[in-house]
Every structure is written in C-alpha cells, then in structure tokens.
Coordinates of C-alpha atoms and ligand atoms in Angstrom, one line a residue:
M926 CA 35.5 57.9 44.4
G927 CA 35.0 54.5 45.2
K928 CA 32.1 55.2 47.7
Q929 CA 29.8 56.8 44.8
W930 CA 30.0 53.7 42.6
K931 CA 29.5 51.4 45.5
E932 CA 26.5 53.1 46.3
K933 CA 24.9 53.2 42.8
L934 CA 25.6 49.8 42.4
G935 CA 24.0 48.7 46.1
I936 CA 27.1 46.9 46.9
L937 CA 28.0 48.7 50.2
G938 CA 26.1 45.9 52.4
T939 CA 26.9 42.4 52.6
P940 CA 25.4 40.4 50.8
P941 CA 26.6 42.2 48.1
A942 CA 22.9 42.7 46.3
G943 CA 23.8 45.1 43.6
Y944 CA 26.8 43.2 42.5
A945 CA 24.7 39.9 42.5
R946 CA 21.8 41.5 40.5
V947 CA 24.9 42.8 38.1
A948 CA 26.5 39.4 37.9
K949 CA 23.1 37.9 37.1
S950 CA 21.9 40.3 34.8
A951 CA 24.8 40.0 32.3
R952 CA 25.0 36.2 32.6
R953 CA 24.7 34.4 29.4
S954 CA 22.5 31.6 28.7
S955 CA 25.2 29.4 26.7
P956 CA 29.4 30.1 26.5
S957 CA 28.4 31.0 22.6
S958 CA 26.2 33.9 23.9
L959 CA 27.2 37.4 24.5
A960 CA 27.6 39.5 27.3
V961 CA 26.7 43.1 26.5
L962 CA 27.3 46.2 28.2
V963 CA 24.1 48.4 26.6
T964 CA 24.5 52.1 27.5
G965 CA 21.6 54.1 27.1
A966 CA 19.7 51.0 28.5
A967 CA 16.7 53.1 29.6
G968 CA 16.2 55.0 26.2
F969 CA 14.0 53.9 23.3
V970 CA 16.3 52.3 21.2
G971 CA 18.4 50.8 24.1
T972 CA 15.4 49.3 25.7
H973 CA 14.0 47.1 22.7
A974 CA 17.9 46.0 22.1
S975 CA 18.3 45.2 25.6
L976 CA 14.8 43.5 25.5
A977 CA 15.8 41.3 22.0
L978 CA 19.3 40.4 23.3
K979 CA 18.0 39.2 26.7
R980 CA 15.2 37.0 24.9
R981 CA 17.5 35.3 22.7
G982 CA 19.7 34.7 26.2
D983 CA 22.6 37.2 26.0
G984 CA 23.8 38.4 29.5
V985 CA 22.5 42.3 29.2
L986 CA 23.9 44.8 31.7
G987 CA 22.1 48.6 31.0
L988 CA 23.7 51.6 32.0
D989 CA 21.2 55.2 31.7
N990 CA 21.7 58.5 33.9
F991 CA 18.0 58.3 33.3
N992 CA 18.3 62.5 32.6
R993 CA 15.2 65.2 32.0
Y994 CA 15.9 65.7 28.7
Y995 CA 12.0 63.9 27.7
D996 CA 9.6 63.3 30.6
P997 CA 12.3 60.8 32.8
S998 CA 8.7 58.7 33.6
L999 CA 8.4 57.4 30.1
K1000 CA 12.3 56.3 31.2
R1001 CA 11.3 55.0 34.3
A1002 CA 8.4 52.4 33.1
R1003 CA 10.9 51.4 30.2
H1004 CA 13.2 50.2 33.4
R1005 CA 10.3 48.8 35.0
V1006 CA 9.6 46.5 31.7
L1007 CA 13.5 45.8 31.9
E1008 CA 13.8 44.7 35.2
R1009 CA 10.5 42.3 34.4
A1010 CA 12.5 40.9 31.9
G1011 CA 15.3 40.2 34.0
V1012 CA 17.6 43.3 32.4
F1013 CA 19.2 45.7 35.6
V1014 CA 20.0 48.8 35.2
V1015 CA 22.7 50.8 36.4
E1016 CA 22.2 54.2 37.0
G1017 CA 25.1 56.4 35.8
D1018 CA 26.7 58.6 33.5
V1019 CA 29.2 57.1 31.2
N1020 CA 31.3 60.0 31.9
D1021 CA 32.0 58.2 35.2
A1022 CA 35.4 56.7 34.5
A1023 CA 35.4 55.0 38.1
L1024 CA 32.0 53.5 37.7
L1025 CA 32.9 51.9 34.2
R1026 CA 36.4 50.4 35.5
K1027 CA 34.3 48.6 38.4
L1028 CA 31.6 47.1 36.0
F1029 CA 34.2 46.2 33.6
D1030 CA 35.8 44.4 36.6
V1031 CA 32.9 43.2 37.7
V1032 CA 31.9 41.6 34.1
P1033 CA 33.9 40.5 31.2
F1034 CA 31.8 42.2 28.6
S1035 CA 32.3 40.5 25.1
H1036 CA 30.7 43.8 23.9
V1037 CA 29.1 46.9 24.4
L1038 CA 26.0 48.7 22.4
H1039 CA 26.7 51.9 22.9
L1040 CA 23.4 54.1 22.4
A1041 CA 23.8 56.3 25.4
A1042 CA 23.8 60.3 23.8
Q1043 CA 22.3 63.6 23.7
A1044 CA 19.8 63.0 21.0
G1045 CA 17.6 65.4 19.4
V1046 CA 18.7 67.5 16.4
R1047 CA 16.7 71.0 17.2
Y1048 CA 17.7 71.0 20.7
A1049 CA 21.1 71.6 20.3
M1050 CA 20.2 75.3 19.7
Q1051 CA 19.3 75.5 23.3
N1052 CA 21.8 73.5 25.3
P1053 CA 24.9 72.8 23.2
A1054 CA 26.9 71.5 26.1
S1055 CA 24.9 68.3 26.8
Y1056 CA 25.9 67.2 23.3
V1057 CA 29.5 67.6 23.9
H1058 CA 28.9 66.3 27.6
S1059 CA 27.6 62.8 26.1
N1060 CA 28.2 62.8 22.8
V1061 CA 31.8 63.8 22.8
G1062 CA 33.2 63.5 26.3
G1063 CA 31.2 60.5 27.2
F1064 CA 32.3 58.7 24.2
V1065 CA 35.9 59.3 24.7
T1066 CA 35.4 58.0 28.6
L1067 CA 33.7 55.0 27.3
L1068 CA 36.5 54.2 24.7
E1069 CA 39.1 54.6 27.3
A1070 CA 37.4 52.3 29.5
C1071 CA 37.0 49.8 26.9
K1072 CA 40.5 50.1 25.7
S1073 CA 41.7 49.3 28.9
A1074 CA 39.6 46.3 29.9
N1075 CA 40.9 43.1 29.6
P1076 CA 39.1 40.9 27.5
Q1077 CA 38.8 44.7 25.2
P1078 CA 35.0 44.4 24.4
A1079 CA 33.6 44.5 20.3
L1080 CA 32.3 48.3 20.6
V1081 CA 28.8 48.6 18.4
W1082 CA 27.2 52.6 18.6
A1083 CA 24.7 54.5 17.1
S1084 CA 26.0 57.1 14.9
S1085 CA 23.2 59.2 12.6
S1086 CA 21.7 59.8 9.1
S1087 CA 22.5 63.7 10.5
V1088 CA 26.6 63.1 9.4
Y1089 CA 25.2 63.3 5.7
G1090 CA 24.1 67.4 6.7
L1091 CA 24.0 69.2 3.6
N1092 CA 25.2 66.5 1.4
S1093 CA 22.2 66.4 -1.4
K1094 CA 23.4 63.8 -3.0
V1095 CA 20.8 60.8 -2.5
P1096 CA 20.3 58.0 -1.8
F1097 CA 23.2 58.5 1.1
S1098 CA 26.0 56.0 0.8
E1099 CA 28.6 55.3 3.5
K1100 CA 31.3 56.5 1.1
D1101 CA 29.3 59.5 0.6
R1102 CA 30.9 63.0 2.0
T1103 CA 29.9 63.9 5.7
D1104 CA 31.9 67.3 6.5
Q1105 CA 29.3 69.5 6.4
P1106 CA 27.1 68.8 9.3
A1107 CA 23.7 70.9 10.0
S1108 CA 23.6 70.8 13.7
L1109 CA 25.7 70.6 16.5
Y1110 CA 24.2 67.4 17.0
A1111 CA 25.5 66.1 13.9
A1112 CA 28.7 67.4 14.5
T1113 CA 29.0 65.4 17.6
K1114 CA 27.7 62.2 16.0
K1115 CA 31.1 62.7 13.3
A1116 CA 33.2 63.8 15.9
G1117 CA 32.5 60.2 17.5
E1118 CA 33.1 58.2 14.0
E1119 CA 36.3 59.9 13.6
I1120 CA 37.5 59.6 17.2
A1121 CA 36.0 55.8 16.9
H1122 CA 38.6 55.6 14.3
S1123 CA 41.7 56.4 16.2
Y1124 CA 40.6 54.0 19.3
N1125 CA 40.6 51.3 16.2
H1126 CA 43.8 52.8 14.6
I1127 CA 46.1 52.8 18.1
H1128 CA 44.5 50.4 20.4
G1129 CA 42.7 47.9 18.4
L1130 CA 39.4 48.3 19.5
S1131 CA 36.7 46.7 17.0
I1132 CA 34.1 49.0 16.4
T1133 CA 31.2 49.4 14.3
A1134 CA 29.6 52.7 13.6
L1135 CA 25.7 52.3 12.8
R1136 CA 24.1 55.4 10.8
F1137 CA 20.0 55.1 12.0
F1138 CA 17.8 56.9 10.2
T1139 CA 14.7 58.9 11.9
V1140 CA 13.6 55.9 14.2
Y1141 CA 10.0 55.2 15.1
G1142 CA 7.9 52.9 17.4
P1143 CA 6.1 51.4 20.6
W1144 CA 8.1 53.3 23.4
G1145 CA 9.7 55.9 21.3
R1146 CA 10.9 59.9 22.1
P1147 CA 8.4 62.3 22.9
D1148 CA 10.8 65.0 21.3
M1149 CA 10.5 63.5 18.1
A1150 CA 7.6 64.6 15.5
Y1151 CA 6.0 61.6 15.1
F1152 CA 5.2 60.9 18.6
F1153 CA 4.3 65.0 19.8
F1154 CA 2.2 65.4 16.2
T1155 CA 0.2 62.5 17.8
K1156 CA -0.2 63.8 21.0
D1157 CA -1.1 67.2 19.2
I1158 CA -3.6 65.8 17.3
L1159 CA -5.4 64.2 19.7
K1160 CA -5.4 67.6 21.9
G1161 CA -6.8 69.2 19.0
K1162 CA -3.8 71.8 19.4
L1163 CA -2.2 73.1 16.0
I1164 CA 0.9 71.2 14.3
T1165 CA 3.6 72.9 12.0
I1166 CA 4.6 71.0 9.0
F1167 CA 7.9 72.6 7.9
Q1168 CA 8.9 72.8 4.5
S1169 CA 12.3 73.5 2.4
P1170 CA 13.0 76.8 1.9
D1171 CA 12.5 76.0 -1.8
C1172 CA 8.9 74.9 -1.5
G1173 CA 10.2 71.6 -1.8
T1174 CA 9.1 68.2 0.0
V1175 CA 10.7 68.0 3.5
A1176 CA 11.2 63.9 4.1
R1177 CA 12.6 61.3 6.0
D1178 CA 13.7 57.5 5.7
F1179 CA 11.5 56.6 8.7
T1180 CA 12.8 53.3 9.9
Y1181 CA 10.8 50.9 12.5
I1182 CA 12.2 50.0 15.7
D1183 CA 12.4 46.2 15.3
D1184 CA 14.6 46.5 12.1
I1185 CA 16.8 48.9 13.4
V1186 CA 17.3 46.1 16.6
K1187 CA 17.6 43.2 14.3
G1188 CA 20.7 46.0 12.6
C1189 CA 22.0 46.2 15.6
L1190 CA 21.8 42.4 17.3
A1191 CA 23.2 41.6 13.6
A1192 CA 26.4 44.1 14.1
L1193 CA 27.1 42.5 17.8
D1194 CA 27.1 38.9 15.9
T1195 CA 29.1 40.2 13.1
A1196 CA 31.5 42.0 14.9
K1197 CA 35.1 40.5 15.0
K1198 CA 37.3 40.2 18.3
S1199 CA 39.2 43.7 19.5
T1200 CA 42.7 42.8 18.7
G1201 CA 44.3 44.9 21.9
S1202 CA 44.3 43.5 25.6
G1203 CA 44.5 45.6 28.5
G1204 CA 45.3 49.0 26.7
K1205 CA 48.2 47.6 24.0
K1206 CA 47.5 46.6 20.6
K1207 CA 48.0 43.5 18.8
G1208 CA 47.2 43.9 15.1
P1209 CA 45.0 45.7 13.1
A1210 CA 41.1 45.4 14.1
Q1211 CA 37.7 45.7 12.5
F1212 CA 36.2 49.2 11.7
R1213 CA 32.8 49.6 10.0
V1214 CA 30.2 52.2 9.2
F1215 CA 26.7 50.8 8.2
N1216 CA 23.4 52.8 7.0
L1217 CA 20.6 51.4 8.8
G1218 CA 17.4 53.1 7.3
N1219 CA 14.4 52.4 5.2
T1220 CA 14.9 52.9 1.8
S1221 CA 11.9 54.7 1.0
P1222 CA 11.5 58.4 2.0
V1223 CA 8.3 59.5 3.5
P1224 CA 7.6 63.3 3.1
V1225 CA 6.5 64.6 6.4
S1226 CA 2.7 65.8 4.9
E1227 CA 2.2 62.1 4.3
L1228 CA 3.2 61.3 8.1
V1229 CA 1.0 63.5 9.0
A1230 CA -2.1 62.1 6.7
I1231 CA -1.0 58.6 8.0
L1232 CA -2.0 59.9 11.9
E1233 CA -5.0 61.2 11.1
K1234 CA -6.0 58.1 9.6
L1235 CA -5.3 56.1 12.6
L1236 CA -6.2 58.1 15.0
K1237 CA -9.1 58.9 13.3
V1238 CA -9.1 62.7 13.8
K1239 CA -8.7 65.6 11.0
A1240 CA -5.1 67.2 12.7
K1241 CA -4.7 71.1 12.8
K1242 CA -1.9 71.8 10.8
K1243 CA -0.3 75.0 9.3
V1244 CA 3.1 74.9 7.1
L1245 CA 5.7 76.9 7.9
P1246 CA 9.1 77.3 6.0
M1247 CA 11.9 75.0 7.8
P1248 CA 13.9 77.3 10.1
A1249 CA 17.3 77.6 10.5
N1250 CA 17.8 74.9 13.2
G1251 CA 19.6 72.3 12.1
D1252 CA 17.4 70.1 10.2
V1253 CA 18.0 69.1 7.1
K1254 CA 15.6 68.6 4.3
F1255 CA 15.7 64.8 3.0
T1256 CA 17.3 61.7 4.4
H1257 CA 17.2 58.7 2.1
A1258 CA 19.5 55.4 2.9
N1259 CA 21.3 53.4 0.8
I1260 CA 21.8 50.0 2.9
S1261 CA 23.3 47.7 0.3
L1262 CA 26.6 47.4 2.6
A1263 CA 24.1 46.7 5.6
H1264 CA 22.5 44.6 3.7
R1265 CA 25.6 42.5 2.1
D1266 CA 27.4 42.1 5.4
L1267 CA 24.6 42.4 8.4
G1268 CA 21.7 40.4 6.0
Y1269 CA 19.7 44.0 7.0
R1270 CA 16.5 43.9 5.3
P1271 CA 13.9 46.1 6.8
A1272 CA 10.5 44.7 6.6
T1273 CA 8.2 47.2 8.5
D1274 CA 6.6 50.2 6.2
L1275 CA 6.0 53.6 7.8
E1276 CA 1.8 52.8 7.9
T1277 CA 2.2 49.6 9.6
G1278 CA 4.4 50.7 12.2
L1279 CA 2.9 53.6 13.1
R1280 CA -0.3 51.2 13.8
K1281 CA 2.0 49.9 16.3
F1282 CA 3.2 53.1 17.7
V1283 CA -0.4 54.5 18.2
K1284 CA -1.4 51.2 19.5
W1285 CA 1.2 51.5 22.1
Y1286 CA 0.8 54.7 22.7
L1287 CA -3.4 54.9 23.4
D1288 CA -2.7 51.9 25.9
F1289 CA 0.6 54.0 27.6
Y1290 CA -1.4 57.1 28.1
S1291 CA -4.5 55.6 29.3
K1292 CA -2.7 53.4 32.2
K1293 CA 0.2 55.3 32.5
S1294 CA 0.3 54.6 36.3
S1295 CA 0.1 50.9 35.7
W1296 CA 3.4 50.7 33.9
Ligands
NAD1363 N1 16.0 57.8 17.5 C1 16.1 58.0 16.4 O1 15.8 58.1 15.4 C2 17.8 58.3 16.0 C3 18.5 58.4 15.2 C4 20.0 58.4 14.6 C5 20.5 58.2 16.1 N2 20.2 58.0 17.3 C6 21.0 57.6 18.2 O2 20.8 56.1 19.0 C7 20.8 56.3 20.0 C8 19.7 56.2 21.0 O3 18.6 57.0 20.6 P1 17.2 57.1 21.2 O4 16.4 57.2 20.5 O5 17.2 55.9 22.0 O6 17.1 58.0 22.2 P2 17.0 57.9 23.5 O7 17.2 59.4 24.3 O8 15.4 57.6 24.0 O9 18.3 57.4 24.5 C9 19.1 58.2 24.8 C10 19.3 57.0 26.1 O10 21.0 57.6 26.8 C11 20.7 58.3 28.4 N3 21.5 59.0 28.7 C12 22.0 60.4 27.8 N4 23.6 60.8 28.4 C13 23.5 60.0 28.7 C14 24.9 60.1 29.6 N5 25.8 60.8 29.7 N6 25.2 59.0 30.4 C15 24.8 57.6 31.0 N7 22.8 57.4 29.9 C16 22.9 59.2 29.1 C17 19.6 58.9 28.2 O11 18.9 59.0 30.0 C18 18.6 58.2 27.2 O12 17.6 57.3 28.1 C19 21.6 57.7 20.7 O13 22.7 57.5 20.4 C20 20.8 58.6 19.4 O14 22.1 59.6 19.3 C21 19.0 57.9 17.4
UGB1364 O1 17.9 59.9 11.6 C1 18.6 60.6 12.5 O2 19.8 60.8 12.5 C2 17.9 61.8 13.4 O3 16.4 61.5 13.5 C3 16.0 62.0 14.5 O4 15.9 63.4 13.8 P1 14.5 64.2 12.8 O5 14.7 63.2 11.3 O6 15.0 65.4 12.7 O7 13.1 64.0 13.3 P2 12.4 64.4 14.1 O8 12.9 65.3 15.1 O9 11.3 63.5 14.4 O10 11.8 65.0 12.8 C4 10.9 64.5 11.8 C5 10.5 65.5 10.2 O11 9.9 66.4 10.9 C6 9.9 67.5 11.1 N1 9.3 68.6 11.8 C7 9.5 68.5 13.0 C8 8.9 69.4 13.9 C9 7.5 70.4 13.6 O12 7.6 70.7 14.4 N2 7.3 69.9 12.2 C10 8.1 69.6 11.3 O13 7.4 69.4 10.1 C11 11.3 67.6 10.5 O14 11.4 68.9 10.0 C12 11.8 66.3 10.1 O15 12.0 66.3 8.6 C13 16.4 61.8 15.7 O16 15.9 63.4 16.3 C14 17.7 62.5 16.1 O17 18.0 61.8 17.2 C15 18.5 62.3 14.7 O18 19.2 61.0 15.1

C-alpha cells in the first residue's frame, strides 16, 4: 500500500523530490493565506480555481486522476499551465484513502476545494458506475480523510444545478425541492449533499456546497454543448438542438468560469473553521448551500446564433425533441443568498464569455502541440 503513493508522490528516493514539491506548492505566502487541496485540479474549473488561488498567494496542492472521460491531452495541457504557475498536481484518485492520508499528513490543509467528479449529464446512460465511483464513493473517502485530519479542513465542493431536476418552479432557490433528479448524475450530486450533511452533523466538518449552473469558458470541457458545437460548426458537421417535448424552449443559465471561480474563492474565504479535530466533534459547524448561476437563462438556439456570429460560419443544424437522456428543460438560478453571504455578483454575459472561449479555442487548437 505505502509503496504505491510513495511512487506517486515520487518520494522513494532521497532527497524526497516529490515531498519537496508538495510542500512548496502548498506553502502559503503569509500566515493569513489559505492552504488548499484542490481535487479535480486538472479539470476545467479546477485549473482556473487553482490558478486564481495561487495568484493571490494561497498554498495550493492539486489532485487529479487524469481519467479518459474526455481528451486527456487537454487535461495534460492544463496541467502544464498549472506547473508553470507553481501548482503541483498529484496524480491519484480521491478513492485512494492511503494517498489522501499521506497528503493530509504532509500538509496541514486549512481548506479543501473538492471539484473531482464524474461530470456530464448524458454520459450517465453509458457509464453509470463511474458516477457512483467518483461522486459517491470518492466523496465519502475524501470526507473520511477530512474528518480524521488534524486540523480538520473546511470543505467547499461542487454540487450542481441538476439537483433541481424536474422541479419547474423558476428561478431555483436553495430551499426549493431537490428530490426529483432527472439523471443519475443529478442523483449522485444530491446524494453528495445529503452525505455531506451527515459529516457536518456527526463530525463537525464545515461544509459548503456550490450548485454551479452550466459553466463555460476557455479551457472548458469538450463534452459540453458550447464546446462541441464550436468544433462541429467549424468542421461543417450537423449539430442537433434539443427542443422540449412540449415544443417549448430549452434554455440554460450559462455561467462564465471567472464568475464561478470568484464564487469558489468567496466560499473558501467565508468558510468557518470545522469544529471537530482528529475525528472528534466539538460543536455545531457551518453547513451552507449556494446557487452559483448567472440569473439570465439563454435558449440553446440563441447560444448557437452567438457562436455562428463569433465564428463567422453558418451552422448546419437540426432541431429534435429532447430524448430521455437526463437533460432538463430549463435552468435559472436565484442567487440572492450567494450575493448576500458571498458577495457573489456574476459579471459576464454569454456573448462576452463566448467571445473569450472562441478566442482561446482557435488559439489552442491551432497551436496545440506547443501547449
Ligand atoms: N462545468 C459545469 O458546467 C458544471 C456544472 C455543475 C457542476 N459541475 C461540477 O463541478 C466540478 C468540476 O467540473 P468540471 O467542469 O471542471 O469537470 P472536469 O471533468 O473538467 O473536472 C473534473 C476533474 O476531476 C477529475 N476526476 C474525476 N474523477 C476523479 C477521481 N475519482 N479522483 C480524482 N480525480 C478525478 C477528472 O480527471 C477531471 O480532471 C465537478 O464536480 C462537476 O460535477 C460542473
Ligand atoms: O449545470 C449543471 O448542473 C450541469 O451543467 C452541464 O450540463 P448541461 O447544462 O446539460 O450542459 P450541456 O451538456 O453543455 O448542455 C447544454 C444544453 O445544450 C443542449 N444540447 C446538448 C447536446 C446536444 O447535442 N444538443 C443540445 O441541444 C442540452 O439539452 C442543454 O440544454 C454540465 O455538463 C453538467 O456537468 C452539469 O453539472
């Protein structure tokens, strides 16, 4: 068991190069800055959040299993950007309890930003086990590690707008019902919220769940519609726009990555300390849930029109009824709670954000080998 993580951290030899890199990466610039373990650091949100934390002087250590759900070369390219910024990413799985123990032994993390997950709504039809593995099993393994750590870190983690499921009352408020998930992905995120509550209640862990609403931007996820629409429009391939079965508009509260990152950092900064220590609870701890959205849903057809304008290419498109694939018709965030408690105020409209995405996309895919 021990050998595996030692190899992963590169700490078999002397001097312990891997250990030194972990310690350096996690070093704070001042006693008041944070020491954050970012899981899913080579992912879309994880990369942006890690860079933002590092830029302002926090210590950051990344963890990611670099799985093949989407093009791993994109994750490797993000990883190179992180390394250049001084963020060390340990290659490992959140299900690896021994590895997590070691990381918590090496670094007294003040916070964990948990972003590692099997994302994507529709892929759950193909590979349900991967959702249970990462979003339920992996989350519990991480919570166990947080529970046993001394000091216990405050945890901020990514839930999802998908927990609102078939709820049709919009805009979605945190108090609205979330007991009708439309996909296994949503069900595992909802399960995560309930599991998190139990660790808060029993072990005094300070926990904040952030319900992200369809995040987009540079370094984004190739499985998401705005990303593969861009690719397919440029290639002259047919794209499919889903229409809801009642012929109504399908729309999303698309939220730009920089706004999401600001919300994540504000959640970390306002998180109160956990009240447990080494597995023992000392008092009631903070448990929070926030929507992080953009408050302005845009129809998918409008998303495509903006992409056509920015790419200067007319899309070949067809409109089909939405298949029973886990998608929901409409998302719209009420963000008053995040505004009140986190000072969260999204600042990027869809066209401005997509312009930045398209610029990155064209640059990245024209010079991919040099990243
Ligand atoms: N992007 C969105 O629109 C969106 C919306 C709502 C919620 N979320 C949630 O936000 C978080 C980040 O999403 P993202 O868009 O950056 O996704 P992403 O897939 O780009 O990032 C997730 C990262 O976690 C890693 N990972 C997955 N399982 C792992 C495991 N078991 N151990 C270690 N690493 C693992 C992956 O390799 C990946 O790099 C996820 O929890 C996702 O469910 C995202
Ligand atoms: O906020 C979330 O909680 C979720 O956000 C994201 O899911 P979604 O909002 O479903 O984004 P995405 O797949 O880009 O589809 C966008 C729109 O395009 C429509 N869509 C999709 C494919 C297609 O071929 N045609 C189409 O019209 C489709 O019907 C939809 O209306 C994350 O992937 C997910 O991880 C999750 O966390």
